[in-house]
PDB file of C-alpha atoms in Angstrom:
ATOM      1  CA  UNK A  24       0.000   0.000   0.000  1.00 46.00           C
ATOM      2  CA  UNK A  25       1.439   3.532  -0.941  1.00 45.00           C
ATOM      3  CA  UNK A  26       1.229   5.423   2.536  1.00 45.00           C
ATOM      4  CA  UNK A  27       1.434   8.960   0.670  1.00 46.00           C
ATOM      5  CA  UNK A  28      -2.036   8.974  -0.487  1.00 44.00           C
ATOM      6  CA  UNK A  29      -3.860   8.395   3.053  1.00 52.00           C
ATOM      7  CA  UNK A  30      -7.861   8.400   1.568  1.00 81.00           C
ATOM      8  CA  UNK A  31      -9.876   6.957  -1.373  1.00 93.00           C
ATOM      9  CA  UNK A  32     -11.058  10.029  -2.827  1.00 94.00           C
ATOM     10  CA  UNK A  33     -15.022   8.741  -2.807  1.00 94.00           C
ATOM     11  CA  UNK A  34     -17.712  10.484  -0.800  1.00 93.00           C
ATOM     12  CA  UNK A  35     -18.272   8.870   2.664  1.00 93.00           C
ATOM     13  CA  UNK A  36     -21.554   8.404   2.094  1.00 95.00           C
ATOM     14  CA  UNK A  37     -20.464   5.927  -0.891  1.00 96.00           C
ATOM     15  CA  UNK A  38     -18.087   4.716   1.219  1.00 95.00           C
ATOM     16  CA  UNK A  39     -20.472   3.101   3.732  1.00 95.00           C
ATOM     17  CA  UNK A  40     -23.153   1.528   1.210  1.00 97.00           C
ATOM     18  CA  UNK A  41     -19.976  -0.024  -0.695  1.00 97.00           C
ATOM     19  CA  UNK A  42     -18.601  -1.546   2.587  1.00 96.00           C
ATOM     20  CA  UNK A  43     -22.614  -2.472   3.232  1.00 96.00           C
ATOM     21  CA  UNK A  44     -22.966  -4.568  -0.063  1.00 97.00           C
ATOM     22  CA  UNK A  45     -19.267  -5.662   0.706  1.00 97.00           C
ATOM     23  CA  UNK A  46     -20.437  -6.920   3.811  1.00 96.00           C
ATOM     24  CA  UNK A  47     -23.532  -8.643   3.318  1.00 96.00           C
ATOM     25  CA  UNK A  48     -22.059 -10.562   0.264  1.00 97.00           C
ATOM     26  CA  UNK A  49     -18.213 -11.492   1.226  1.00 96.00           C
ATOM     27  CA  UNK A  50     -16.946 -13.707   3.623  1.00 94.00           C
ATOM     28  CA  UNK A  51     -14.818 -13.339   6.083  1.00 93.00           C
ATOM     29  CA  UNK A  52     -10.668 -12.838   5.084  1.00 94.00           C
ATOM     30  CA  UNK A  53     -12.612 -10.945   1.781  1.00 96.00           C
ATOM     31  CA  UNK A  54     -10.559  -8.014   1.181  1.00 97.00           C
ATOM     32  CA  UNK A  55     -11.486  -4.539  -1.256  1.00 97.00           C
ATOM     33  CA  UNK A  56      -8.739  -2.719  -2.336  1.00 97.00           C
ATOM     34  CA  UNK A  57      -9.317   0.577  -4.454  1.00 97.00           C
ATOM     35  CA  UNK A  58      -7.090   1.293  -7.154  1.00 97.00           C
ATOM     36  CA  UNK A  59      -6.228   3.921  -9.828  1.00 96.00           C
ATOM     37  CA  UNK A  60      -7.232   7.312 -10.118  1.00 95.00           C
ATOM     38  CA  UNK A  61      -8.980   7.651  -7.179  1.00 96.00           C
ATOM     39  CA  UNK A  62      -5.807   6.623  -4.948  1.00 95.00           C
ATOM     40  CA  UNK A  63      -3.639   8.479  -7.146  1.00 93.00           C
ATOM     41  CA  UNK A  64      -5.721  11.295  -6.455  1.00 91.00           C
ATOM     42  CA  UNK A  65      -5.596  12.112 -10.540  1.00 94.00           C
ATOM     43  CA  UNK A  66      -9.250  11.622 -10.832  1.00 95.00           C
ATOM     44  CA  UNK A  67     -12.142  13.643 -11.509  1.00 93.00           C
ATOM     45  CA  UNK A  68     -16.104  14.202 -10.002  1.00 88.00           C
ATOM     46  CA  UNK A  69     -17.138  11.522 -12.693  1.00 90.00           C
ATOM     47  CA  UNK A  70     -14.004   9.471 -12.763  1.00 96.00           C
ATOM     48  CA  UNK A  71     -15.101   5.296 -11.748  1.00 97.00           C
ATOM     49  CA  UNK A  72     -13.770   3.892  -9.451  1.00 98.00           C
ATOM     50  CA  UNK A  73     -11.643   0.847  -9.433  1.00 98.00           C
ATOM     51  CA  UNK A  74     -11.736  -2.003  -7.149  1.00 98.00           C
ATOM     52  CA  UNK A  75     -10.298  -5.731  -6.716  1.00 98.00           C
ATOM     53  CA  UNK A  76     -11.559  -7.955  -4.479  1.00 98.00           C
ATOM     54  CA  UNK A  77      -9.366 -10.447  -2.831  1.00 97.00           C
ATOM     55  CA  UNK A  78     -10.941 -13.637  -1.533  1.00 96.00           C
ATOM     56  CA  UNK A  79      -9.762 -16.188   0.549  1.00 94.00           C
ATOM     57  CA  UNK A  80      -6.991 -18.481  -0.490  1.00 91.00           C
ATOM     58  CA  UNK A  81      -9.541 -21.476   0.764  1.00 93.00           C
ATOM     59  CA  UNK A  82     -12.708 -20.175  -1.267  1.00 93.00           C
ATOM     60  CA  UNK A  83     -12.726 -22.007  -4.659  1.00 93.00           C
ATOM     61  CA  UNK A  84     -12.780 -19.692  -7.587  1.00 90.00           C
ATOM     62  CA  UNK A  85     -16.635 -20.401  -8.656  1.00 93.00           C
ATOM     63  CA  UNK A  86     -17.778 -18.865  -5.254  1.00 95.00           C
ATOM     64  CA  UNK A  87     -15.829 -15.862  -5.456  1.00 94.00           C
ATOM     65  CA  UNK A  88     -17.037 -15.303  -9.104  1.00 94.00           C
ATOM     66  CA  UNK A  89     -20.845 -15.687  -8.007  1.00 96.00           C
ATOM     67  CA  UNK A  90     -19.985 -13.536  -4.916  1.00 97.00           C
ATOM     68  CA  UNK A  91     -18.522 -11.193  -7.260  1.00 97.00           C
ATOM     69  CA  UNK A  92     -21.446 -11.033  -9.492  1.00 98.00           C
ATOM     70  CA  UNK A  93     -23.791 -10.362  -6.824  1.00 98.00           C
ATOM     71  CA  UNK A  94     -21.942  -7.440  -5.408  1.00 98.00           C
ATOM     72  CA  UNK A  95     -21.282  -5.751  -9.237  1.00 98.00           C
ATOM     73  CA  UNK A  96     -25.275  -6.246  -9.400  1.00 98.00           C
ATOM     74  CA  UNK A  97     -25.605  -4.906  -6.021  1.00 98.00           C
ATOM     75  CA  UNK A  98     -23.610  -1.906  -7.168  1.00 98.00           C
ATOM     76  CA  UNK A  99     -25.335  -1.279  -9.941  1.00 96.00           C
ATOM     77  CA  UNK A 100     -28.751  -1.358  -8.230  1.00 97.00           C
ATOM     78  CA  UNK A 101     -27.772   1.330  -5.740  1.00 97.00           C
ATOM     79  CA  UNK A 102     -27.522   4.850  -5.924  1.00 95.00           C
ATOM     80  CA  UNK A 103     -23.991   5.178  -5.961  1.00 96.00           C
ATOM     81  CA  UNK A 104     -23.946   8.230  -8.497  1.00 96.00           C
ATOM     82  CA  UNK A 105     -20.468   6.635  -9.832  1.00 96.00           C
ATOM     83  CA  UNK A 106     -19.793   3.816 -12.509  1.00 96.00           C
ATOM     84  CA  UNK A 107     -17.549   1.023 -10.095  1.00 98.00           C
ATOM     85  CA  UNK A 108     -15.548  -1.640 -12.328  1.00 98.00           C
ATOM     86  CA  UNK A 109     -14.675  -4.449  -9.813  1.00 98.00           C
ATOM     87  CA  UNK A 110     -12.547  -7.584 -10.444  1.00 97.00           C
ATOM     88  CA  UNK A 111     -11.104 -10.363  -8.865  1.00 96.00           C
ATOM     89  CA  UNK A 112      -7.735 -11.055  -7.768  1.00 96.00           C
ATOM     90  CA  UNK A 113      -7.709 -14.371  -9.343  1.00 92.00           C
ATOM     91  CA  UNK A 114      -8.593 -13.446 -12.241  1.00 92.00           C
ATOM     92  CA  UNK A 115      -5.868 -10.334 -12.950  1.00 95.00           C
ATOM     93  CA  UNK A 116      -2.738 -10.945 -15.192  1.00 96.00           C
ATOM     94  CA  UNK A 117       0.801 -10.933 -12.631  1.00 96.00           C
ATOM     95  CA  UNK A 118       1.937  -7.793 -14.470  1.00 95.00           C
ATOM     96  CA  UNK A 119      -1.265  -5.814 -13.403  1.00 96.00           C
ATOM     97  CA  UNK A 120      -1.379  -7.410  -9.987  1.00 97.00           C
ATOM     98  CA  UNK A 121       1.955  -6.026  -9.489  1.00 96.00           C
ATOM     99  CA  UNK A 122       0.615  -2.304 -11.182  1.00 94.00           C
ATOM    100  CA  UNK A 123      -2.226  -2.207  -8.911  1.00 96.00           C
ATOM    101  CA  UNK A 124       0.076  -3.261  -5.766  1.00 95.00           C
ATOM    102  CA  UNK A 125       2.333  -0.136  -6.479  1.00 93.00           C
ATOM    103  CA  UNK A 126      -0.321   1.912  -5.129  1.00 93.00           C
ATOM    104  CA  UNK A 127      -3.842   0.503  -3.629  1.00 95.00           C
ATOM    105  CA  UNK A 128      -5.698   1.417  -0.612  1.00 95.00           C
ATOM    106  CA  UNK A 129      -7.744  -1.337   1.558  1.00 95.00           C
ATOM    107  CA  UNK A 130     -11.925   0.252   1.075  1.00 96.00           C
ATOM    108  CA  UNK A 131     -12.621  -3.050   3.163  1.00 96.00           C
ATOM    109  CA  UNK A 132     -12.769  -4.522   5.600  1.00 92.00           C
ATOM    110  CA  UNK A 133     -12.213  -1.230   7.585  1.00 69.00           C
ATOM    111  CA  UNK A 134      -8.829  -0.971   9.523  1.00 58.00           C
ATOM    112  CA  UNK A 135      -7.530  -4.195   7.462  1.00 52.00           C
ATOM    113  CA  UNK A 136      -4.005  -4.444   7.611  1.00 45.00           C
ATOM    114  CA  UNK A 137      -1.951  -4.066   4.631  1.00 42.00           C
ATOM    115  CA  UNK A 138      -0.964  -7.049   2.569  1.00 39.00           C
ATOM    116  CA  UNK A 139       0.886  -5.662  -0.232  1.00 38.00           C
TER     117      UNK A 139
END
């Protein structure tokens, strides 16, 4: 995790109803990390935001996928007034896993410890 950029840039309202969905669909040792702009802090108002989500190493690959379809449908549903592209871990190329770990922030769980 880059420590110089210390926030998502993402309204706190936004925030909360991500880590909500985040909640009530991952299990636990499910981690969020944000990525891109919006931890660069190069964005704009309408700029997406960008987040991976991490599962654990014990959860086959065919739950995480339907996990991670019900949360992008989740998103989508809400009134989160941004587009959000999510992906998962498992399924990013090494060379942009080691992109987004140059510089990521952990959305959720709150207060998770770093792990890049």
């Amino acid at each position: 995790m880059y420590k110089g950029w210390p926030m998502i840039d993402l309204r706190e309202k936004d925030r909360k109803a991500i880590c909500a969905l985040a909640a009530s669909i991952f299990p636990k040792g499910a981690e969020i990390w944000a990525y891109g702009s919006r931890v660069k802090g190069t964005n704009h108002d309408t700029s997406d935001l960008d987040l991976v989500v991490r599962f654990p190493e014990q959860q086959s690959r065919a739950e995480g996928f339907s996990q991670l379809a019900d949360f992008i449908e989740a998103l989508r549903d809400s009134n989160i007034p941004i587009i959000v592209q999510v992906m998962a871990w498992h399924g990013i190329p090494e060379h942009f896993k080691t992109n987004i770990q140059s510089c990521y922030q952990v959305l959720w769980p709150v207060g998770s410890d770093d792990h890049g």
